[in-house]
Amino acid sequence: MPHRPAAAAGLAIDRGRRMRLFATGLLLAMAIAFIAMKRLAGTHPAWGYAMAFTEAAMVGGLADWFAVTALFRRPLGLPIPHTAIIPVNKDRIADTMAGFLRTNFLIPQVVARRLHGMNLAARLGEVLGDPGRGQASPLIQGGANLLADVLESLDPERMGGMVKAALRRQIEKIDLAPLMGQMLENAIADGRHLPVLESLLHKLGELIEANEPLIRRMIHERANAILRWTGLDERLASGVLQGTYKLLAEVIVQPDHPLRANADEVLANLARDLRSDPQTIAKVERLKHELLANPATAAWLDAMWERNRAGMLRAVRNPQGALAGGLGETLRDALSDLGRALREDARLQQQVNRFARRTLAGTVSRYGGEIVRLVSETVKRWDAQTVTTRIEGAVGRDLQFIRINGTLVGGLVGLVIHGVEQLF
């Protein structure tokens, strides 16, 4: 099934094309009628009015054809000054659009004023109240279409750069060392580190077992000639390996093994240093910044953004599939309950409306500049033909009415002028 916005744009272009053909046909009809009347040269008094109408209509139609055409391209391909206005001034139009959006919509005071008196919570409750059994609810379907349009229309590299830059800024603001220290202390207090420790011991045993030949060769190479001659190096290697396996097994099966206590002490000291030791905190911060500056991290963020963007597009293009099964049913039930609460609880409505106003105003205040810059740069990256086609598709039908009106009004003005001439 075609995407509805794209289909609507195609329908608008078709209507504009039909209106352009009609306006051109009307102009040609006036020109043919004028030439025919000029050749026939009738003597009836009405003949002069008819010729005046067709002549003035032809002039008015030509003038408005030139004016409309000059907006989008050069008439007849001629390099006439001040024509092809939209393609030539594409970048200035982009800046003007962004400025208009910023001035009239993306100002905290404007957003707060427009939201004042609007009961957004009640309206949201009405929409959520429709569980949409068997199909996606209007809220989910509408939100999915809107999100898909945004994701597809915005420049992926620019949008991805904004998301990754915001994520990077948030990571840089986090005091990672104290957070890690607190998490480690909580894990030790609840004993949640023990499964991790036991898993590491198992992995260590598997690693040693997988590399037994290498360990035996290393011991053999480091043993002196007497040990190798007597074969004691092999017995020494077997003893080291067996002792290591036995020690690992004892630490795993004995909760009160001394090495477990030593490990707990080491981890507790590490947690304390992460929270309070300036040198440890500085090392963690330096490691964090080095990690963020690493090209591998940037590549990982790029791949993560592309995967998430592709996944979001798949989900929003098929919301019914995304919400199928028990999880979707549970989500619809939860949304229905939330909608009922929003409709019936006045206090909850007041809180939600206040939160919405503050959140939207704050978002506009923080990211308004980024949004308008994104709009401006996206339009600037379009080629001139794309800009011309999109604008002409949006307003071309109305512009063709200007041509039709110009033809007809021009003819009427010709009648008036001819009538005044007959009076004098």
Short mmCIF file of C-alpha atoms in Angstrom, two decimals:
data_model
loop_
_atom_site.label_atom_id
_atom_site.label_comp_id
_atom_site.label_asym_id
_atom_site.label_seq_id
_atom_site.Cartn_x
_atom_site.Cartn_y
_atom_site.Cartn_z
CA MET A 1 0.00 0.00 0.00
CA PRO A 2 1.55 3.41 -0.94
CA HIS A 3 2.51 5.80 1.76
CA ARG A 4 -0.37 8.21 2.30
CA PRO A 5 1.64 11.49 2.42
CA ALA A 6 3.46 10.51 -0.78
CA ALA A 7 0.15 9.57 -2.43
CA ALA A 8 -1.38 12.87 -1.34
CA ALA A 9 1.59 14.76 -2.78
CA GLY A 10 1.21 12.89 -6.07
CA LEU A 11 -2.52 13.68 -6.15
CA ALA A 12 -1.78 17.38 -5.54
CA ILE A 13 0.71 17.38 -8.42
CA ASP A 14 -1.84 15.75 -10.74
CA ARG A 15 -4.47 18.34 -9.83
CA GLY A 16 -1.97 21.13 -10.37
CA ARG A 17 -1.09 19.71 -13.78
CA ARG A 18 -4.75 19.57 -14.79
CA MET A 19 -5.29 23.16 -13.69
CA ARG A 20 -2.18 24.25 -15.61
CA LEU A 21 -3.48 22.57 -18.77
CA PHE A 22 -6.87 24.24 -18.28
CA ALA A 23 -5.30 27.70 -17.77
CA THR A 24 -3.09 27.21 -20.83
CA GLY A 25 -6.03 25.98 -22.87
CA LEU A 26 -8.08 29.03 -21.87
CA LEU A 27 -5.23 31.34 -22.93
CA LEU A 28 -4.90 29.55 -26.28
CA ALA A 29 -8.67 29.75 -26.79
CA MET A 30 -8.56 33.53 -26.28
CA ALA A 31 -5.63 33.84 -28.70
CA ILE A 32 -7.36 31.73 -31.38
CA ALA A 33 -10.63 33.65 -30.92
CA PHE A 34 -8.81 36.99 -31.22
CA ILE A 35 -6.99 35.92 -34.41
CA ALA A 36 -10.21 34.55 -35.94
CA MET A 37 -12.15 37.73 -35.15
CA LYS A 38 -9.32 39.85 -36.48
CA ARG A 39 -9.43 38.02 -39.82
CA LEU A 40 -13.22 37.99 -40.10
CA ALA A 41 -13.58 41.67 -39.15
CA GLY A 42 -17.30 41.71 -38.48
CA THR A 43 -19.33 44.93 -38.54
CA HIS A 44 -21.79 44.24 -35.74
CA PRO A 45 -21.32 46.59 -32.71
CA ALA A 46 -20.86 43.57 -30.42
CA TRP A 47 -17.92 42.47 -32.56
CA GLY A 48 -15.70 45.18 -31.12
CA TYR A 49 -16.59 44.17 -27.57
CA ALA A 50 -15.77 40.55 -28.35
CA MET A 51 -12.42 41.52 -29.87
CA ALA A 52 -11.64 43.79 -26.93
CA PHE A 53 -12.47 40.97 -24.50
CA THR A 54 -10.30 38.37 -26.23
CA GLU A 55 -7.42 40.80 -26.78
CA ALA A 56 -7.34 41.96 -23.16
CA ALA A 57 -7.87 38.38 -21.91
CA MET A 58 -4.93 37.23 -24.01
CA VAL A 59 -2.71 40.02 -22.62
CA GLY A 60 -3.82 39.36 -19.01
CA GLY A 61 -3.33 35.62 -19.39
CA LEU A 62 0.13 36.06 -20.88
CA ALA A 63 1.16 38.47 -18.13
CA ASP A 64 0.01 36.12 -15.37
CA TRP A 65 1.58 33.12 -17.15
CA PHE A 66 4.88 34.97 -17.15
CA ALA A 67 4.50 35.92 -13.47
CA VAL A 68 3.62 32.39 -12.32
CA THR A 69 6.25 30.72 -14.48
CA ALA A 70 8.94 33.14 -13.32
CA LEU A 71 8.49 31.89 -9.74
CA PHE A 72 9.68 28.38 -10.62
CA ARG A 73 11.71 28.58 -13.81
CA ARG A 74 12.90 30.83 -16.62
CA PRO A 75 10.05 31.49 -19.11
CA LEU A 76 10.85 29.79 -22.42
CA GLY A 77 14.35 29.13 -21.02
CA LEU A 78 15.37 32.75 -21.57
CA PRO A 79 17.83 34.32 -19.04
CA ILE A 80 15.45 37.10 -18.08
CA PRO A 81 16.46 38.91 -14.85
CA HIS A 82 14.44 38.16 -11.70
CA THR A 83 13.01 34.89 -12.99
CA ALA A 84 13.35 31.34 -11.56
CA ILE A 85 12.97 33.07 -8.21
CA ILE A 86 12.51 29.97 -6.05
CA PRO A 87 15.45 27.89 -7.40
CA VAL A 88 17.80 30.88 -7.36
CA ASN A 89 16.84 31.89 -3.81
CA LYS A 90 16.56 28.36 -2.37
CA ASP A 91 19.00 28.95 0.51
CA ARG A 92 17.40 32.26 1.46
CA ILE A 93 13.97 30.61 1.43
CA ALA A 94 15.31 27.88 3.75
CA ASP A 95 16.61 30.49 6.20
CA THR A 96 13.33 32.41 6.00
CA MET A 97 11.30 29.25 6.69
CA ALA A 98 13.51 28.41 9.66
CA GLY A 99 13.27 31.96 10.99
CA PHE A 100 9.50 31.96 10.64
CA LEU A 101 9.29 28.64 12.49
CA ARG A 102 11.56 29.92 15.24
CA THR A 103 9.79 33.28 15.63
CA ASN A 104 6.20 32.10 15.50
CA PHE A 105 6.29 28.62 17.00
CA LEU A 106 9.53 27.67 18.76
CA ILE A 107 9.56 30.32 21.49
CA PRO A 108 8.77 29.23 25.07
CA GLN A 109 6.36 32.13 25.60
CA VAL A 110 4.48 31.32 22.38
CA VAL A 111 4.25 27.63 23.26
CA ALA A 112 3.04 28.39 26.79
CA ARG A 113 0.45 30.87 25.50
CA ARG A 114 -0.90 28.44 22.92
CA LEU A 115 -1.10 25.64 25.48
CA HIS A 116 -2.73 27.79 28.14
CA GLY A 117 -6.34 26.76 28.59
CA MET A 118 -5.94 23.59 26.53
CA ASN A 119 -6.86 20.42 28.41
CA LEU A 120 -4.29 18.18 26.77
CA ALA A 121 -4.71 15.49 29.40
CA ALA A 122 -8.45 15.11 28.78
CA ARG A 123 -7.94 15.00 25.02
CA LEU A 124 -5.22 12.39 25.44
CA GLY A 125 -7.55 10.42 27.70
CA GLU A 126 -10.26 10.40 25.02
CA VAL A 127 -7.83 9.07 22.43
CA LEU A 128 -6.34 6.48 24.78
CA GLY A 129 -9.82 5.39 25.85
CA ASP A 130 -10.32 3.61 22.53
CA PRO A 131 -8.50 0.32 23.02
CA GLY A 132 -8.61 -0.38 19.28
CA ARG A 133 -9.34 -4.11 19.63
CA GLY A 134 -8.04 -6.09 16.72
CA GLN A 135 -6.23 -3.15 15.19
CA ALA A 136 -3.89 -0.34 16.11
CA SER A 137 -5.57 2.42 18.08
CA PRO A 138 -5.95 5.88 16.50
CA LEU A 139 -3.25 7.24 18.79
CA ILE A 140 -0.80 4.48 17.93
CA GLN A 141 -1.56 4.61 14.21
CA GLY A 142 -1.39 8.41 14.03
CA GLY A 143 1.74 8.60 16.14
CA ALA A 144 3.35 5.86 14.05
CA ASN A 145 2.62 7.68 10.79
CA LEU A 146 3.92 10.96 12.20
CA LEU A 147 7.10 9.37 13.55
CA ALA A 148 7.71 7.55 10.28
CA ASP A 149 7.30 10.79 8.31
CA VAL A 150 9.76 12.57 10.62
CA LEU A 151 12.32 9.77 10.46
CA GLU A 152 12.15 9.58 6.66
CA SER A 153 12.02 13.29 5.89
CA LEU A 154 14.85 14.45 8.16
CA ASP A 155 18.40 14.04 7.00
CA PRO A 156 19.65 10.73 8.50
CA GLU A 157 23.24 11.89 8.97
CA ARG A 158 22.21 15.18 10.57
CA MET A 159 19.60 13.54 12.77
CA GLY A 160 21.99 10.76 13.75
CA GLY A 161 24.64 13.33 14.55
CA MET A 162 22.25 15.17 16.85
CA VAL A 163 21.25 11.95 18.65
CA LYS A 164 24.83 10.79 19.06
CA ALA A 165 26.01 14.22 20.18
CA ALA A 166 23.23 14.39 22.77
CA LEU A 167 24.08 10.89 24.00
CA ARG A 168 27.76 11.76 24.18
CA ARG A 169 27.01 14.94 26.16
CA GLN A 170 24.87 13.00 28.62
CA ILE A 171 27.61 10.41 29.12
CA GLU A 172 30.19 13.14 29.66
CA LYS A 173 28.01 14.69 32.38
CA ILE A 174 27.80 11.42 34.33
CA ASP A 175 30.18 11.09 37.29
CA LEU A 176 30.98 7.53 36.36
CA ALA A 177 33.35 6.54 39.18
CA PRO A 178 31.00 7.32 42.13
CA LEU A 179 28.13 5.66 40.26
CA MET A 180 30.20 2.53 39.68
CA GLY A 181 31.32 2.56 43.32
CA GLN A 182 27.73 2.80 44.58
CA MET A 183 26.60 0.00 42.27
CA LEU A 184 29.50 -2.21 43.38
CA GLU A 185 28.80 -1.58 47.06
CA ASN A 186 25.13 -2.44 46.60
CA ALA A 187 26.03 -5.60 44.69
CA ILE A 188 28.43 -6.72 47.45
CA ALA A 189 25.88 -5.97 50.18
CA ASP A 190 23.20 -8.07 48.41
CA GLY A 191 25.61 -10.84 47.37
CA ARG A 192 24.87 -10.19 43.69
CA HIS A 193 28.59 -10.27 42.90
CA LEU A 194 28.93 -13.94 43.88
CA PRO A 195 27.41 -15.43 40.67
CA VAL A 196 29.71 -13.18 38.65
CA LEU A 197 32.73 -14.28 40.70
CA GLU A 198 31.83 -17.95 40.34
CA SER A 199 31.30 -17.52 36.60
CA LEU A 200 34.74 -15.91 36.30
CA LEU A 201 36.32 -18.82 38.19
CA HIS A 202 34.61 -21.30 35.86
CA LYS A 203 35.82 -19.38 32.81
CA LEU A 204 39.34 -19.25 34.26
CA GLY A 205 39.32 -23.04 34.74
CA GLU A 206 38.08 -23.55 31.17
CA LEU A 207 40.77 -21.18 29.87
CA ILE A 208 43.53 -23.06 31.71
CA GLU A 209 42.18 -26.42 30.49
CA ALA A 210 42.05 -25.21 26.90
CA ASN A 211 45.66 -24.02 27.09
CA GLU A 212 47.24 -26.95 29.00
CA PRO A 213 49.71 -27.81 26.21
CA LEU A 214 50.93 -24.20 26.13
CA ILE A 215 51.34 -24.09 29.93
CA ARG A 216 53.26 -27.40 29.94
CA ARG A 217 55.54 -26.17 27.14
CA MET A 218 56.24 -22.92 29.03
CA ILE A 219 57.17 -24.83 32.19
CA HIS A 220 59.32 -27.22 30.16
CA GLU A 221 61.17 -24.32 28.46
CA ARG A 222 61.82 -22.56 31.77
CA ALA A 223 62.97 -25.68 33.65
CA ASN A 224 66.73 -26.29 33.90
CA ALA A 225 68.50 -29.12 32.11
CA ILE A 226 68.51 -31.45 35.13
CA LEU A 227 64.73 -31.23 35.55
CA ARG A 228 64.22 -31.89 31.86
CA TRP A 229 66.70 -34.81 31.89
CA THR A 230 65.02 -36.46 34.85
CA GLY A 231 61.51 -35.76 33.54
CA LEU A 232 60.62 -33.78 36.65
CA ASP A 233 59.52 -30.83 34.54
CA GLU A 234 56.51 -32.83 33.35
CA ARG A 235 55.63 -33.80 36.90
CA LEU A 236 56.06 -30.16 37.93
CA ALA A 237 53.68 -28.99 35.16
CA SER A 238 51.10 -31.64 36.14
CA GLY A 239 51.38 -30.59 39.77
CA VAL A 240 50.91 -26.92 38.95
CA LEU A 241 47.85 -27.62 36.81
CA GLN A 242 46.28 -30.03 39.30
CA GLY A 243 46.90 -27.61 42.16
CA THR A 244 45.34 -24.79 40.19
CA TYR A 245 42.24 -26.88 39.34
CA LYS A 246 41.89 -27.94 42.97
CA LEU A 247 42.19 -24.35 44.22
CA LEU A 248 39.57 -23.11 41.76
CA ALA A 249 37.19 -25.93 42.70
CA GLU A 250 37.57 -25.21 46.42
CA VAL A 251 36.93 -21.50 45.95
CA ILE A 252 33.81 -22.28 43.89
CA VAL A 253 32.25 -24.83 46.27
CA GLN A 254 33.31 -23.33 49.63
CA PRO A 255 31.41 -20.10 50.46
CA ASP A 256 33.80 -19.37 53.37
CA HIS A 257 37.01 -19.93 51.45
CA PRO A 258 39.71 -17.37 52.39
CA LEU A 259 40.20 -16.33 48.77
CA ARG A 260 36.51 -15.37 48.59
CA ALA A 261 36.97 -13.14 51.62
CA ASN A 262 40.07 -11.63 50.01
CA ALA A 263 38.13 -11.02 46.80
CA ASP A 264 35.32 -9.36 48.77
CA GLU A 265 37.85 -7.14 50.52
CA VAL A 266 39.48 -6.15 47.24
CA LEU A 267 36.12 -5.31 45.70
CA ALA A 268 35.04 -3.33 48.78
CA ASN A 269 38.25 -1.31 48.66
CA LEU A 270 37.72 -0.70 44.95
CA ALA A 271 34.16 0.49 45.58
CA ARG A 272 35.38 2.84 48.30
CA ASP A 273 38.14 4.23 46.07
CA LEU A 274 35.67 4.75 43.22
CA ARG A 275 33.48 6.84 45.51
CA SER A 276 36.06 8.86 47.44
CA ASP A 277 39.62 8.50 46.11
CA PRO A 278 40.47 11.48 43.84
CA GLN A 279 43.14 9.57 41.92
CA THR A 280 40.84 6.63 41.17
CA ILE A 281 38.02 9.00 40.15
CA ALA A 282 40.41 10.89 37.86
CA LYS A 283 41.60 7.63 36.26
CA VAL A 284 38.04 6.53 35.56
CA GLU A 285 37.15 9.93 34.06
CA ARG A 286 40.25 9.86 31.89
CA LEU A 287 39.39 6.35 30.74
CA LYS A 288 35.82 7.47 29.98
CA HIS A 289 36.99 10.39 27.84
CA GLU A 290 39.54 8.20 26.03
CA LEU A 291 36.81 5.69 25.32
CA LEU A 292 34.46 8.37 23.97
CA ALA A 293 37.26 9.75 21.77
CA ASN A 294 38.10 6.32 20.38
CA PRO A 295 37.03 5.89 16.71
CA ALA A 296 35.72 2.43 17.59
CA THR A 297 33.22 4.03 19.98
CA ALA A 298 32.07 6.43 17.26
CA ALA A 299 31.64 3.51 14.86
CA TRP A 300 29.66 1.62 17.51
CA LEU A 301 27.38 4.62 18.05
CA ASP A 302 26.87 4.93 14.28
CA ALA A 303 25.94 1.27 13.97
CA MET A 304 23.65 1.46 17.01
CA TRP A 305 21.84 4.52 15.61
CA GLU A 306 21.35 2.93 12.20
CA ARG A 307 20.02 -0.29 13.74
CA ASN A 308 17.64 1.62 16.01
CA ARG A 309 16.48 3.90 13.19
CA ALA A 310 15.81 0.94 10.88
CA GLY A 311 14.03 -0.90 13.68
CA MET A 312 11.88 2.12 14.52
CA LEU A 313 10.91 2.54 10.87
CA ARG A 314 9.91 -1.11 10.62
CA ALA A 315 7.89 -0.88 13.82
CA VAL A 316 6.06 2.36 12.98
CA ARG A 317 5.27 1.20 9.44
CA ASN A 318 3.61 -1.90 10.89
CA PRO A 319 2.22 -0.95 14.34
CA GLN A 320 -0.24 -3.85 14.27
CA GLY A 321 2.59 -6.33 13.90
CA ALA A 322 4.64 -4.58 16.56
CA LEU A 323 1.75 -4.81 19.03
CA ALA A 324 0.63 -8.30 18.13
CA GLY A 325 0.35 -11.02 20.77
CA GLY A 326 0.03 -10.85 24.52
CA LEU A 327 2.40 -7.91 24.90
CA GLY A 328 0.33 -5.78 22.53
CA GLU A 329 -2.89 -6.76 24.31
CA THR A 330 -1.39 -5.85 27.67
CA LEU A 331 -0.19 -2.52 26.30
CA ARG A 332 -3.63 -1.67 24.89
CA ASP A 333 -5.28 -2.52 28.21
CA ALA A 334 -2.81 -0.32 30.06
CA LEU A 335 -3.40 2.56 27.64
CA SER A 336 -7.16 2.20 28.04
CA ASP A 337 -6.88 2.34 31.85
CA LEU A 338 -4.62 5.37 31.62
CA GLY A 339 -7.11 7.09 29.28
CA ARG A 340 -9.96 6.49 31.71
CA ALA A 341 -7.95 7.98 34.58
CA LEU A 342 -7.03 11.03 32.49
CA ARG A 343 -10.68 11.66 31.59
CA GLU A 344 -12.09 11.27 35.09
CA ASP A 345 -9.40 12.58 37.49
CA ALA A 346 -9.32 16.41 37.44
CA ARG A 347 -6.27 16.56 39.69
CA LEU A 348 -4.35 14.21 37.40
CA GLN A 349 -5.39 16.34 34.42
CA GLN A 350 -4.00 19.45 36.09
CA GLN A 351 -0.69 17.76 36.85
CA VAL A 352 -0.33 16.32 33.35
CA ASN A 353 -1.22 19.64 31.69
CA ARG A 354 1.28 21.51 33.84
CA PHE A 355 3.97 18.94 33.10
CA ALA A 356 3.20 19.08 29.35
CA ARG A 357 3.45 22.89 29.28
CA ARG A 358 6.73 22.93 31.19
CA THR A 359 8.20 20.07 29.17
CA LEU A 360 7.29 21.55 25.78
CA ALA A 361 8.44 25.02 26.76
CA GLY A 362 11.70 23.62 28.12
CA THR A 363 12.26 21.51 25.03
CA VAL A 364 11.68 24.52 22.79
CA SER A 365 14.03 26.61 24.91
CA ARG A 366 16.83 24.04 24.81
CA TYR A 367 16.46 22.59 21.32
CA GLY A 368 14.57 25.24 19.34
CA GLY A 369 17.76 26.46 17.69
CA GLU A 370 18.77 22.93 16.73
CA ILE A 371 15.33 22.21 15.27
CA VAL A 372 15.26 25.29 13.04
CA ARG A 373 18.87 24.70 11.99
CA LEU A 374 17.95 21.15 11.07
CA VAL A 375 15.03 22.42 8.95
CA SER A 376 17.19 25.04 7.26
CA GLU A 377 20.06 22.69 6.49
CA THR A 378 17.71 19.97 5.23
CA VAL A 379 16.07 22.35 2.74
CA LYS A 380 19.47 23.73 1.68
CA ARG A 381 20.65 20.20 0.88
CA TRP A 382 17.74 19.67 -1.49
CA ASP A 383 18.59 20.36 -5.11
CA ALA A 384 16.80 23.25 -6.80
CA GLN A 385 14.55 20.94 -8.81
CA THR A 386 13.35 19.16 -5.64
CA VAL A 387 12.49 22.45 -3.94
CA THR A 388 10.71 23.72 -7.05
CA THR A 389 8.71 20.50 -7.48
CA ARG A 390 7.61 20.37 -3.83
CA ILE A 391 6.56 24.01 -3.61
CA GLU A 392 4.85 23.91 -7.00
CA GLY A 393 3.03 20.73 -5.99
CA ALA A 394 1.81 22.43 -2.80
CA VAL A 395 0.61 25.76 -4.26
CA GLY A 396 0.66 25.21 -8.04
CA ARG A 397 -3.09 24.61 -8.31
CA ASP A 398 -3.87 27.97 -6.67
CA LEU A 399 -1.33 29.69 -8.92
CA GLN A 400 -3.09 28.32 -11.99
CA PHE A 401 -6.30 29.91 -10.70
CA ILE A 402 -4.38 33.20 -10.78
CA ARG A 403 -3.71 32.61 -14.47
CA ILE A 404 -7.38 31.79 -15.12
CA ASN A 405 -8.55 34.82 -13.16
CA GLY A 406 -6.00 36.99 -14.94
CA THR A 407 -7.34 35.86 -18.30
CA LEU A 408 -10.98 36.45 -17.39
CA VAL A 409 -10.43 39.68 -15.45
CA GLY A 410 -8.23 40.98 -18.25
CA GLY A 411 -11.05 40.31 -20.70
CA LEU A 412 -13.55 42.15 -18.49
CA VAL A 413 -11.19 45.11 -18.18
CA GLY A 414 -10.93 45.11 -22.00
CA LEU A 415 -14.72 45.28 -22.21
CA VAL A 416 -14.80 48.25 -19.81
CA ILE A 417 -12.08 50.08 -21.71
CA HIS A 418 -13.78 49.46 -25.04
CA GLY A 419 -17.11 50.63 -23.59
CA VAL A 420 -15.52 53.85 -22.30
CA GLU A 421 -13.97 54.43 -25.75
CA GLN A 422 -17.40 54.07 -27.37
CA LEU A 423 -18.84 56.67 -25.00
CA PHE A 424 -16.26 59.26 -25.88
#
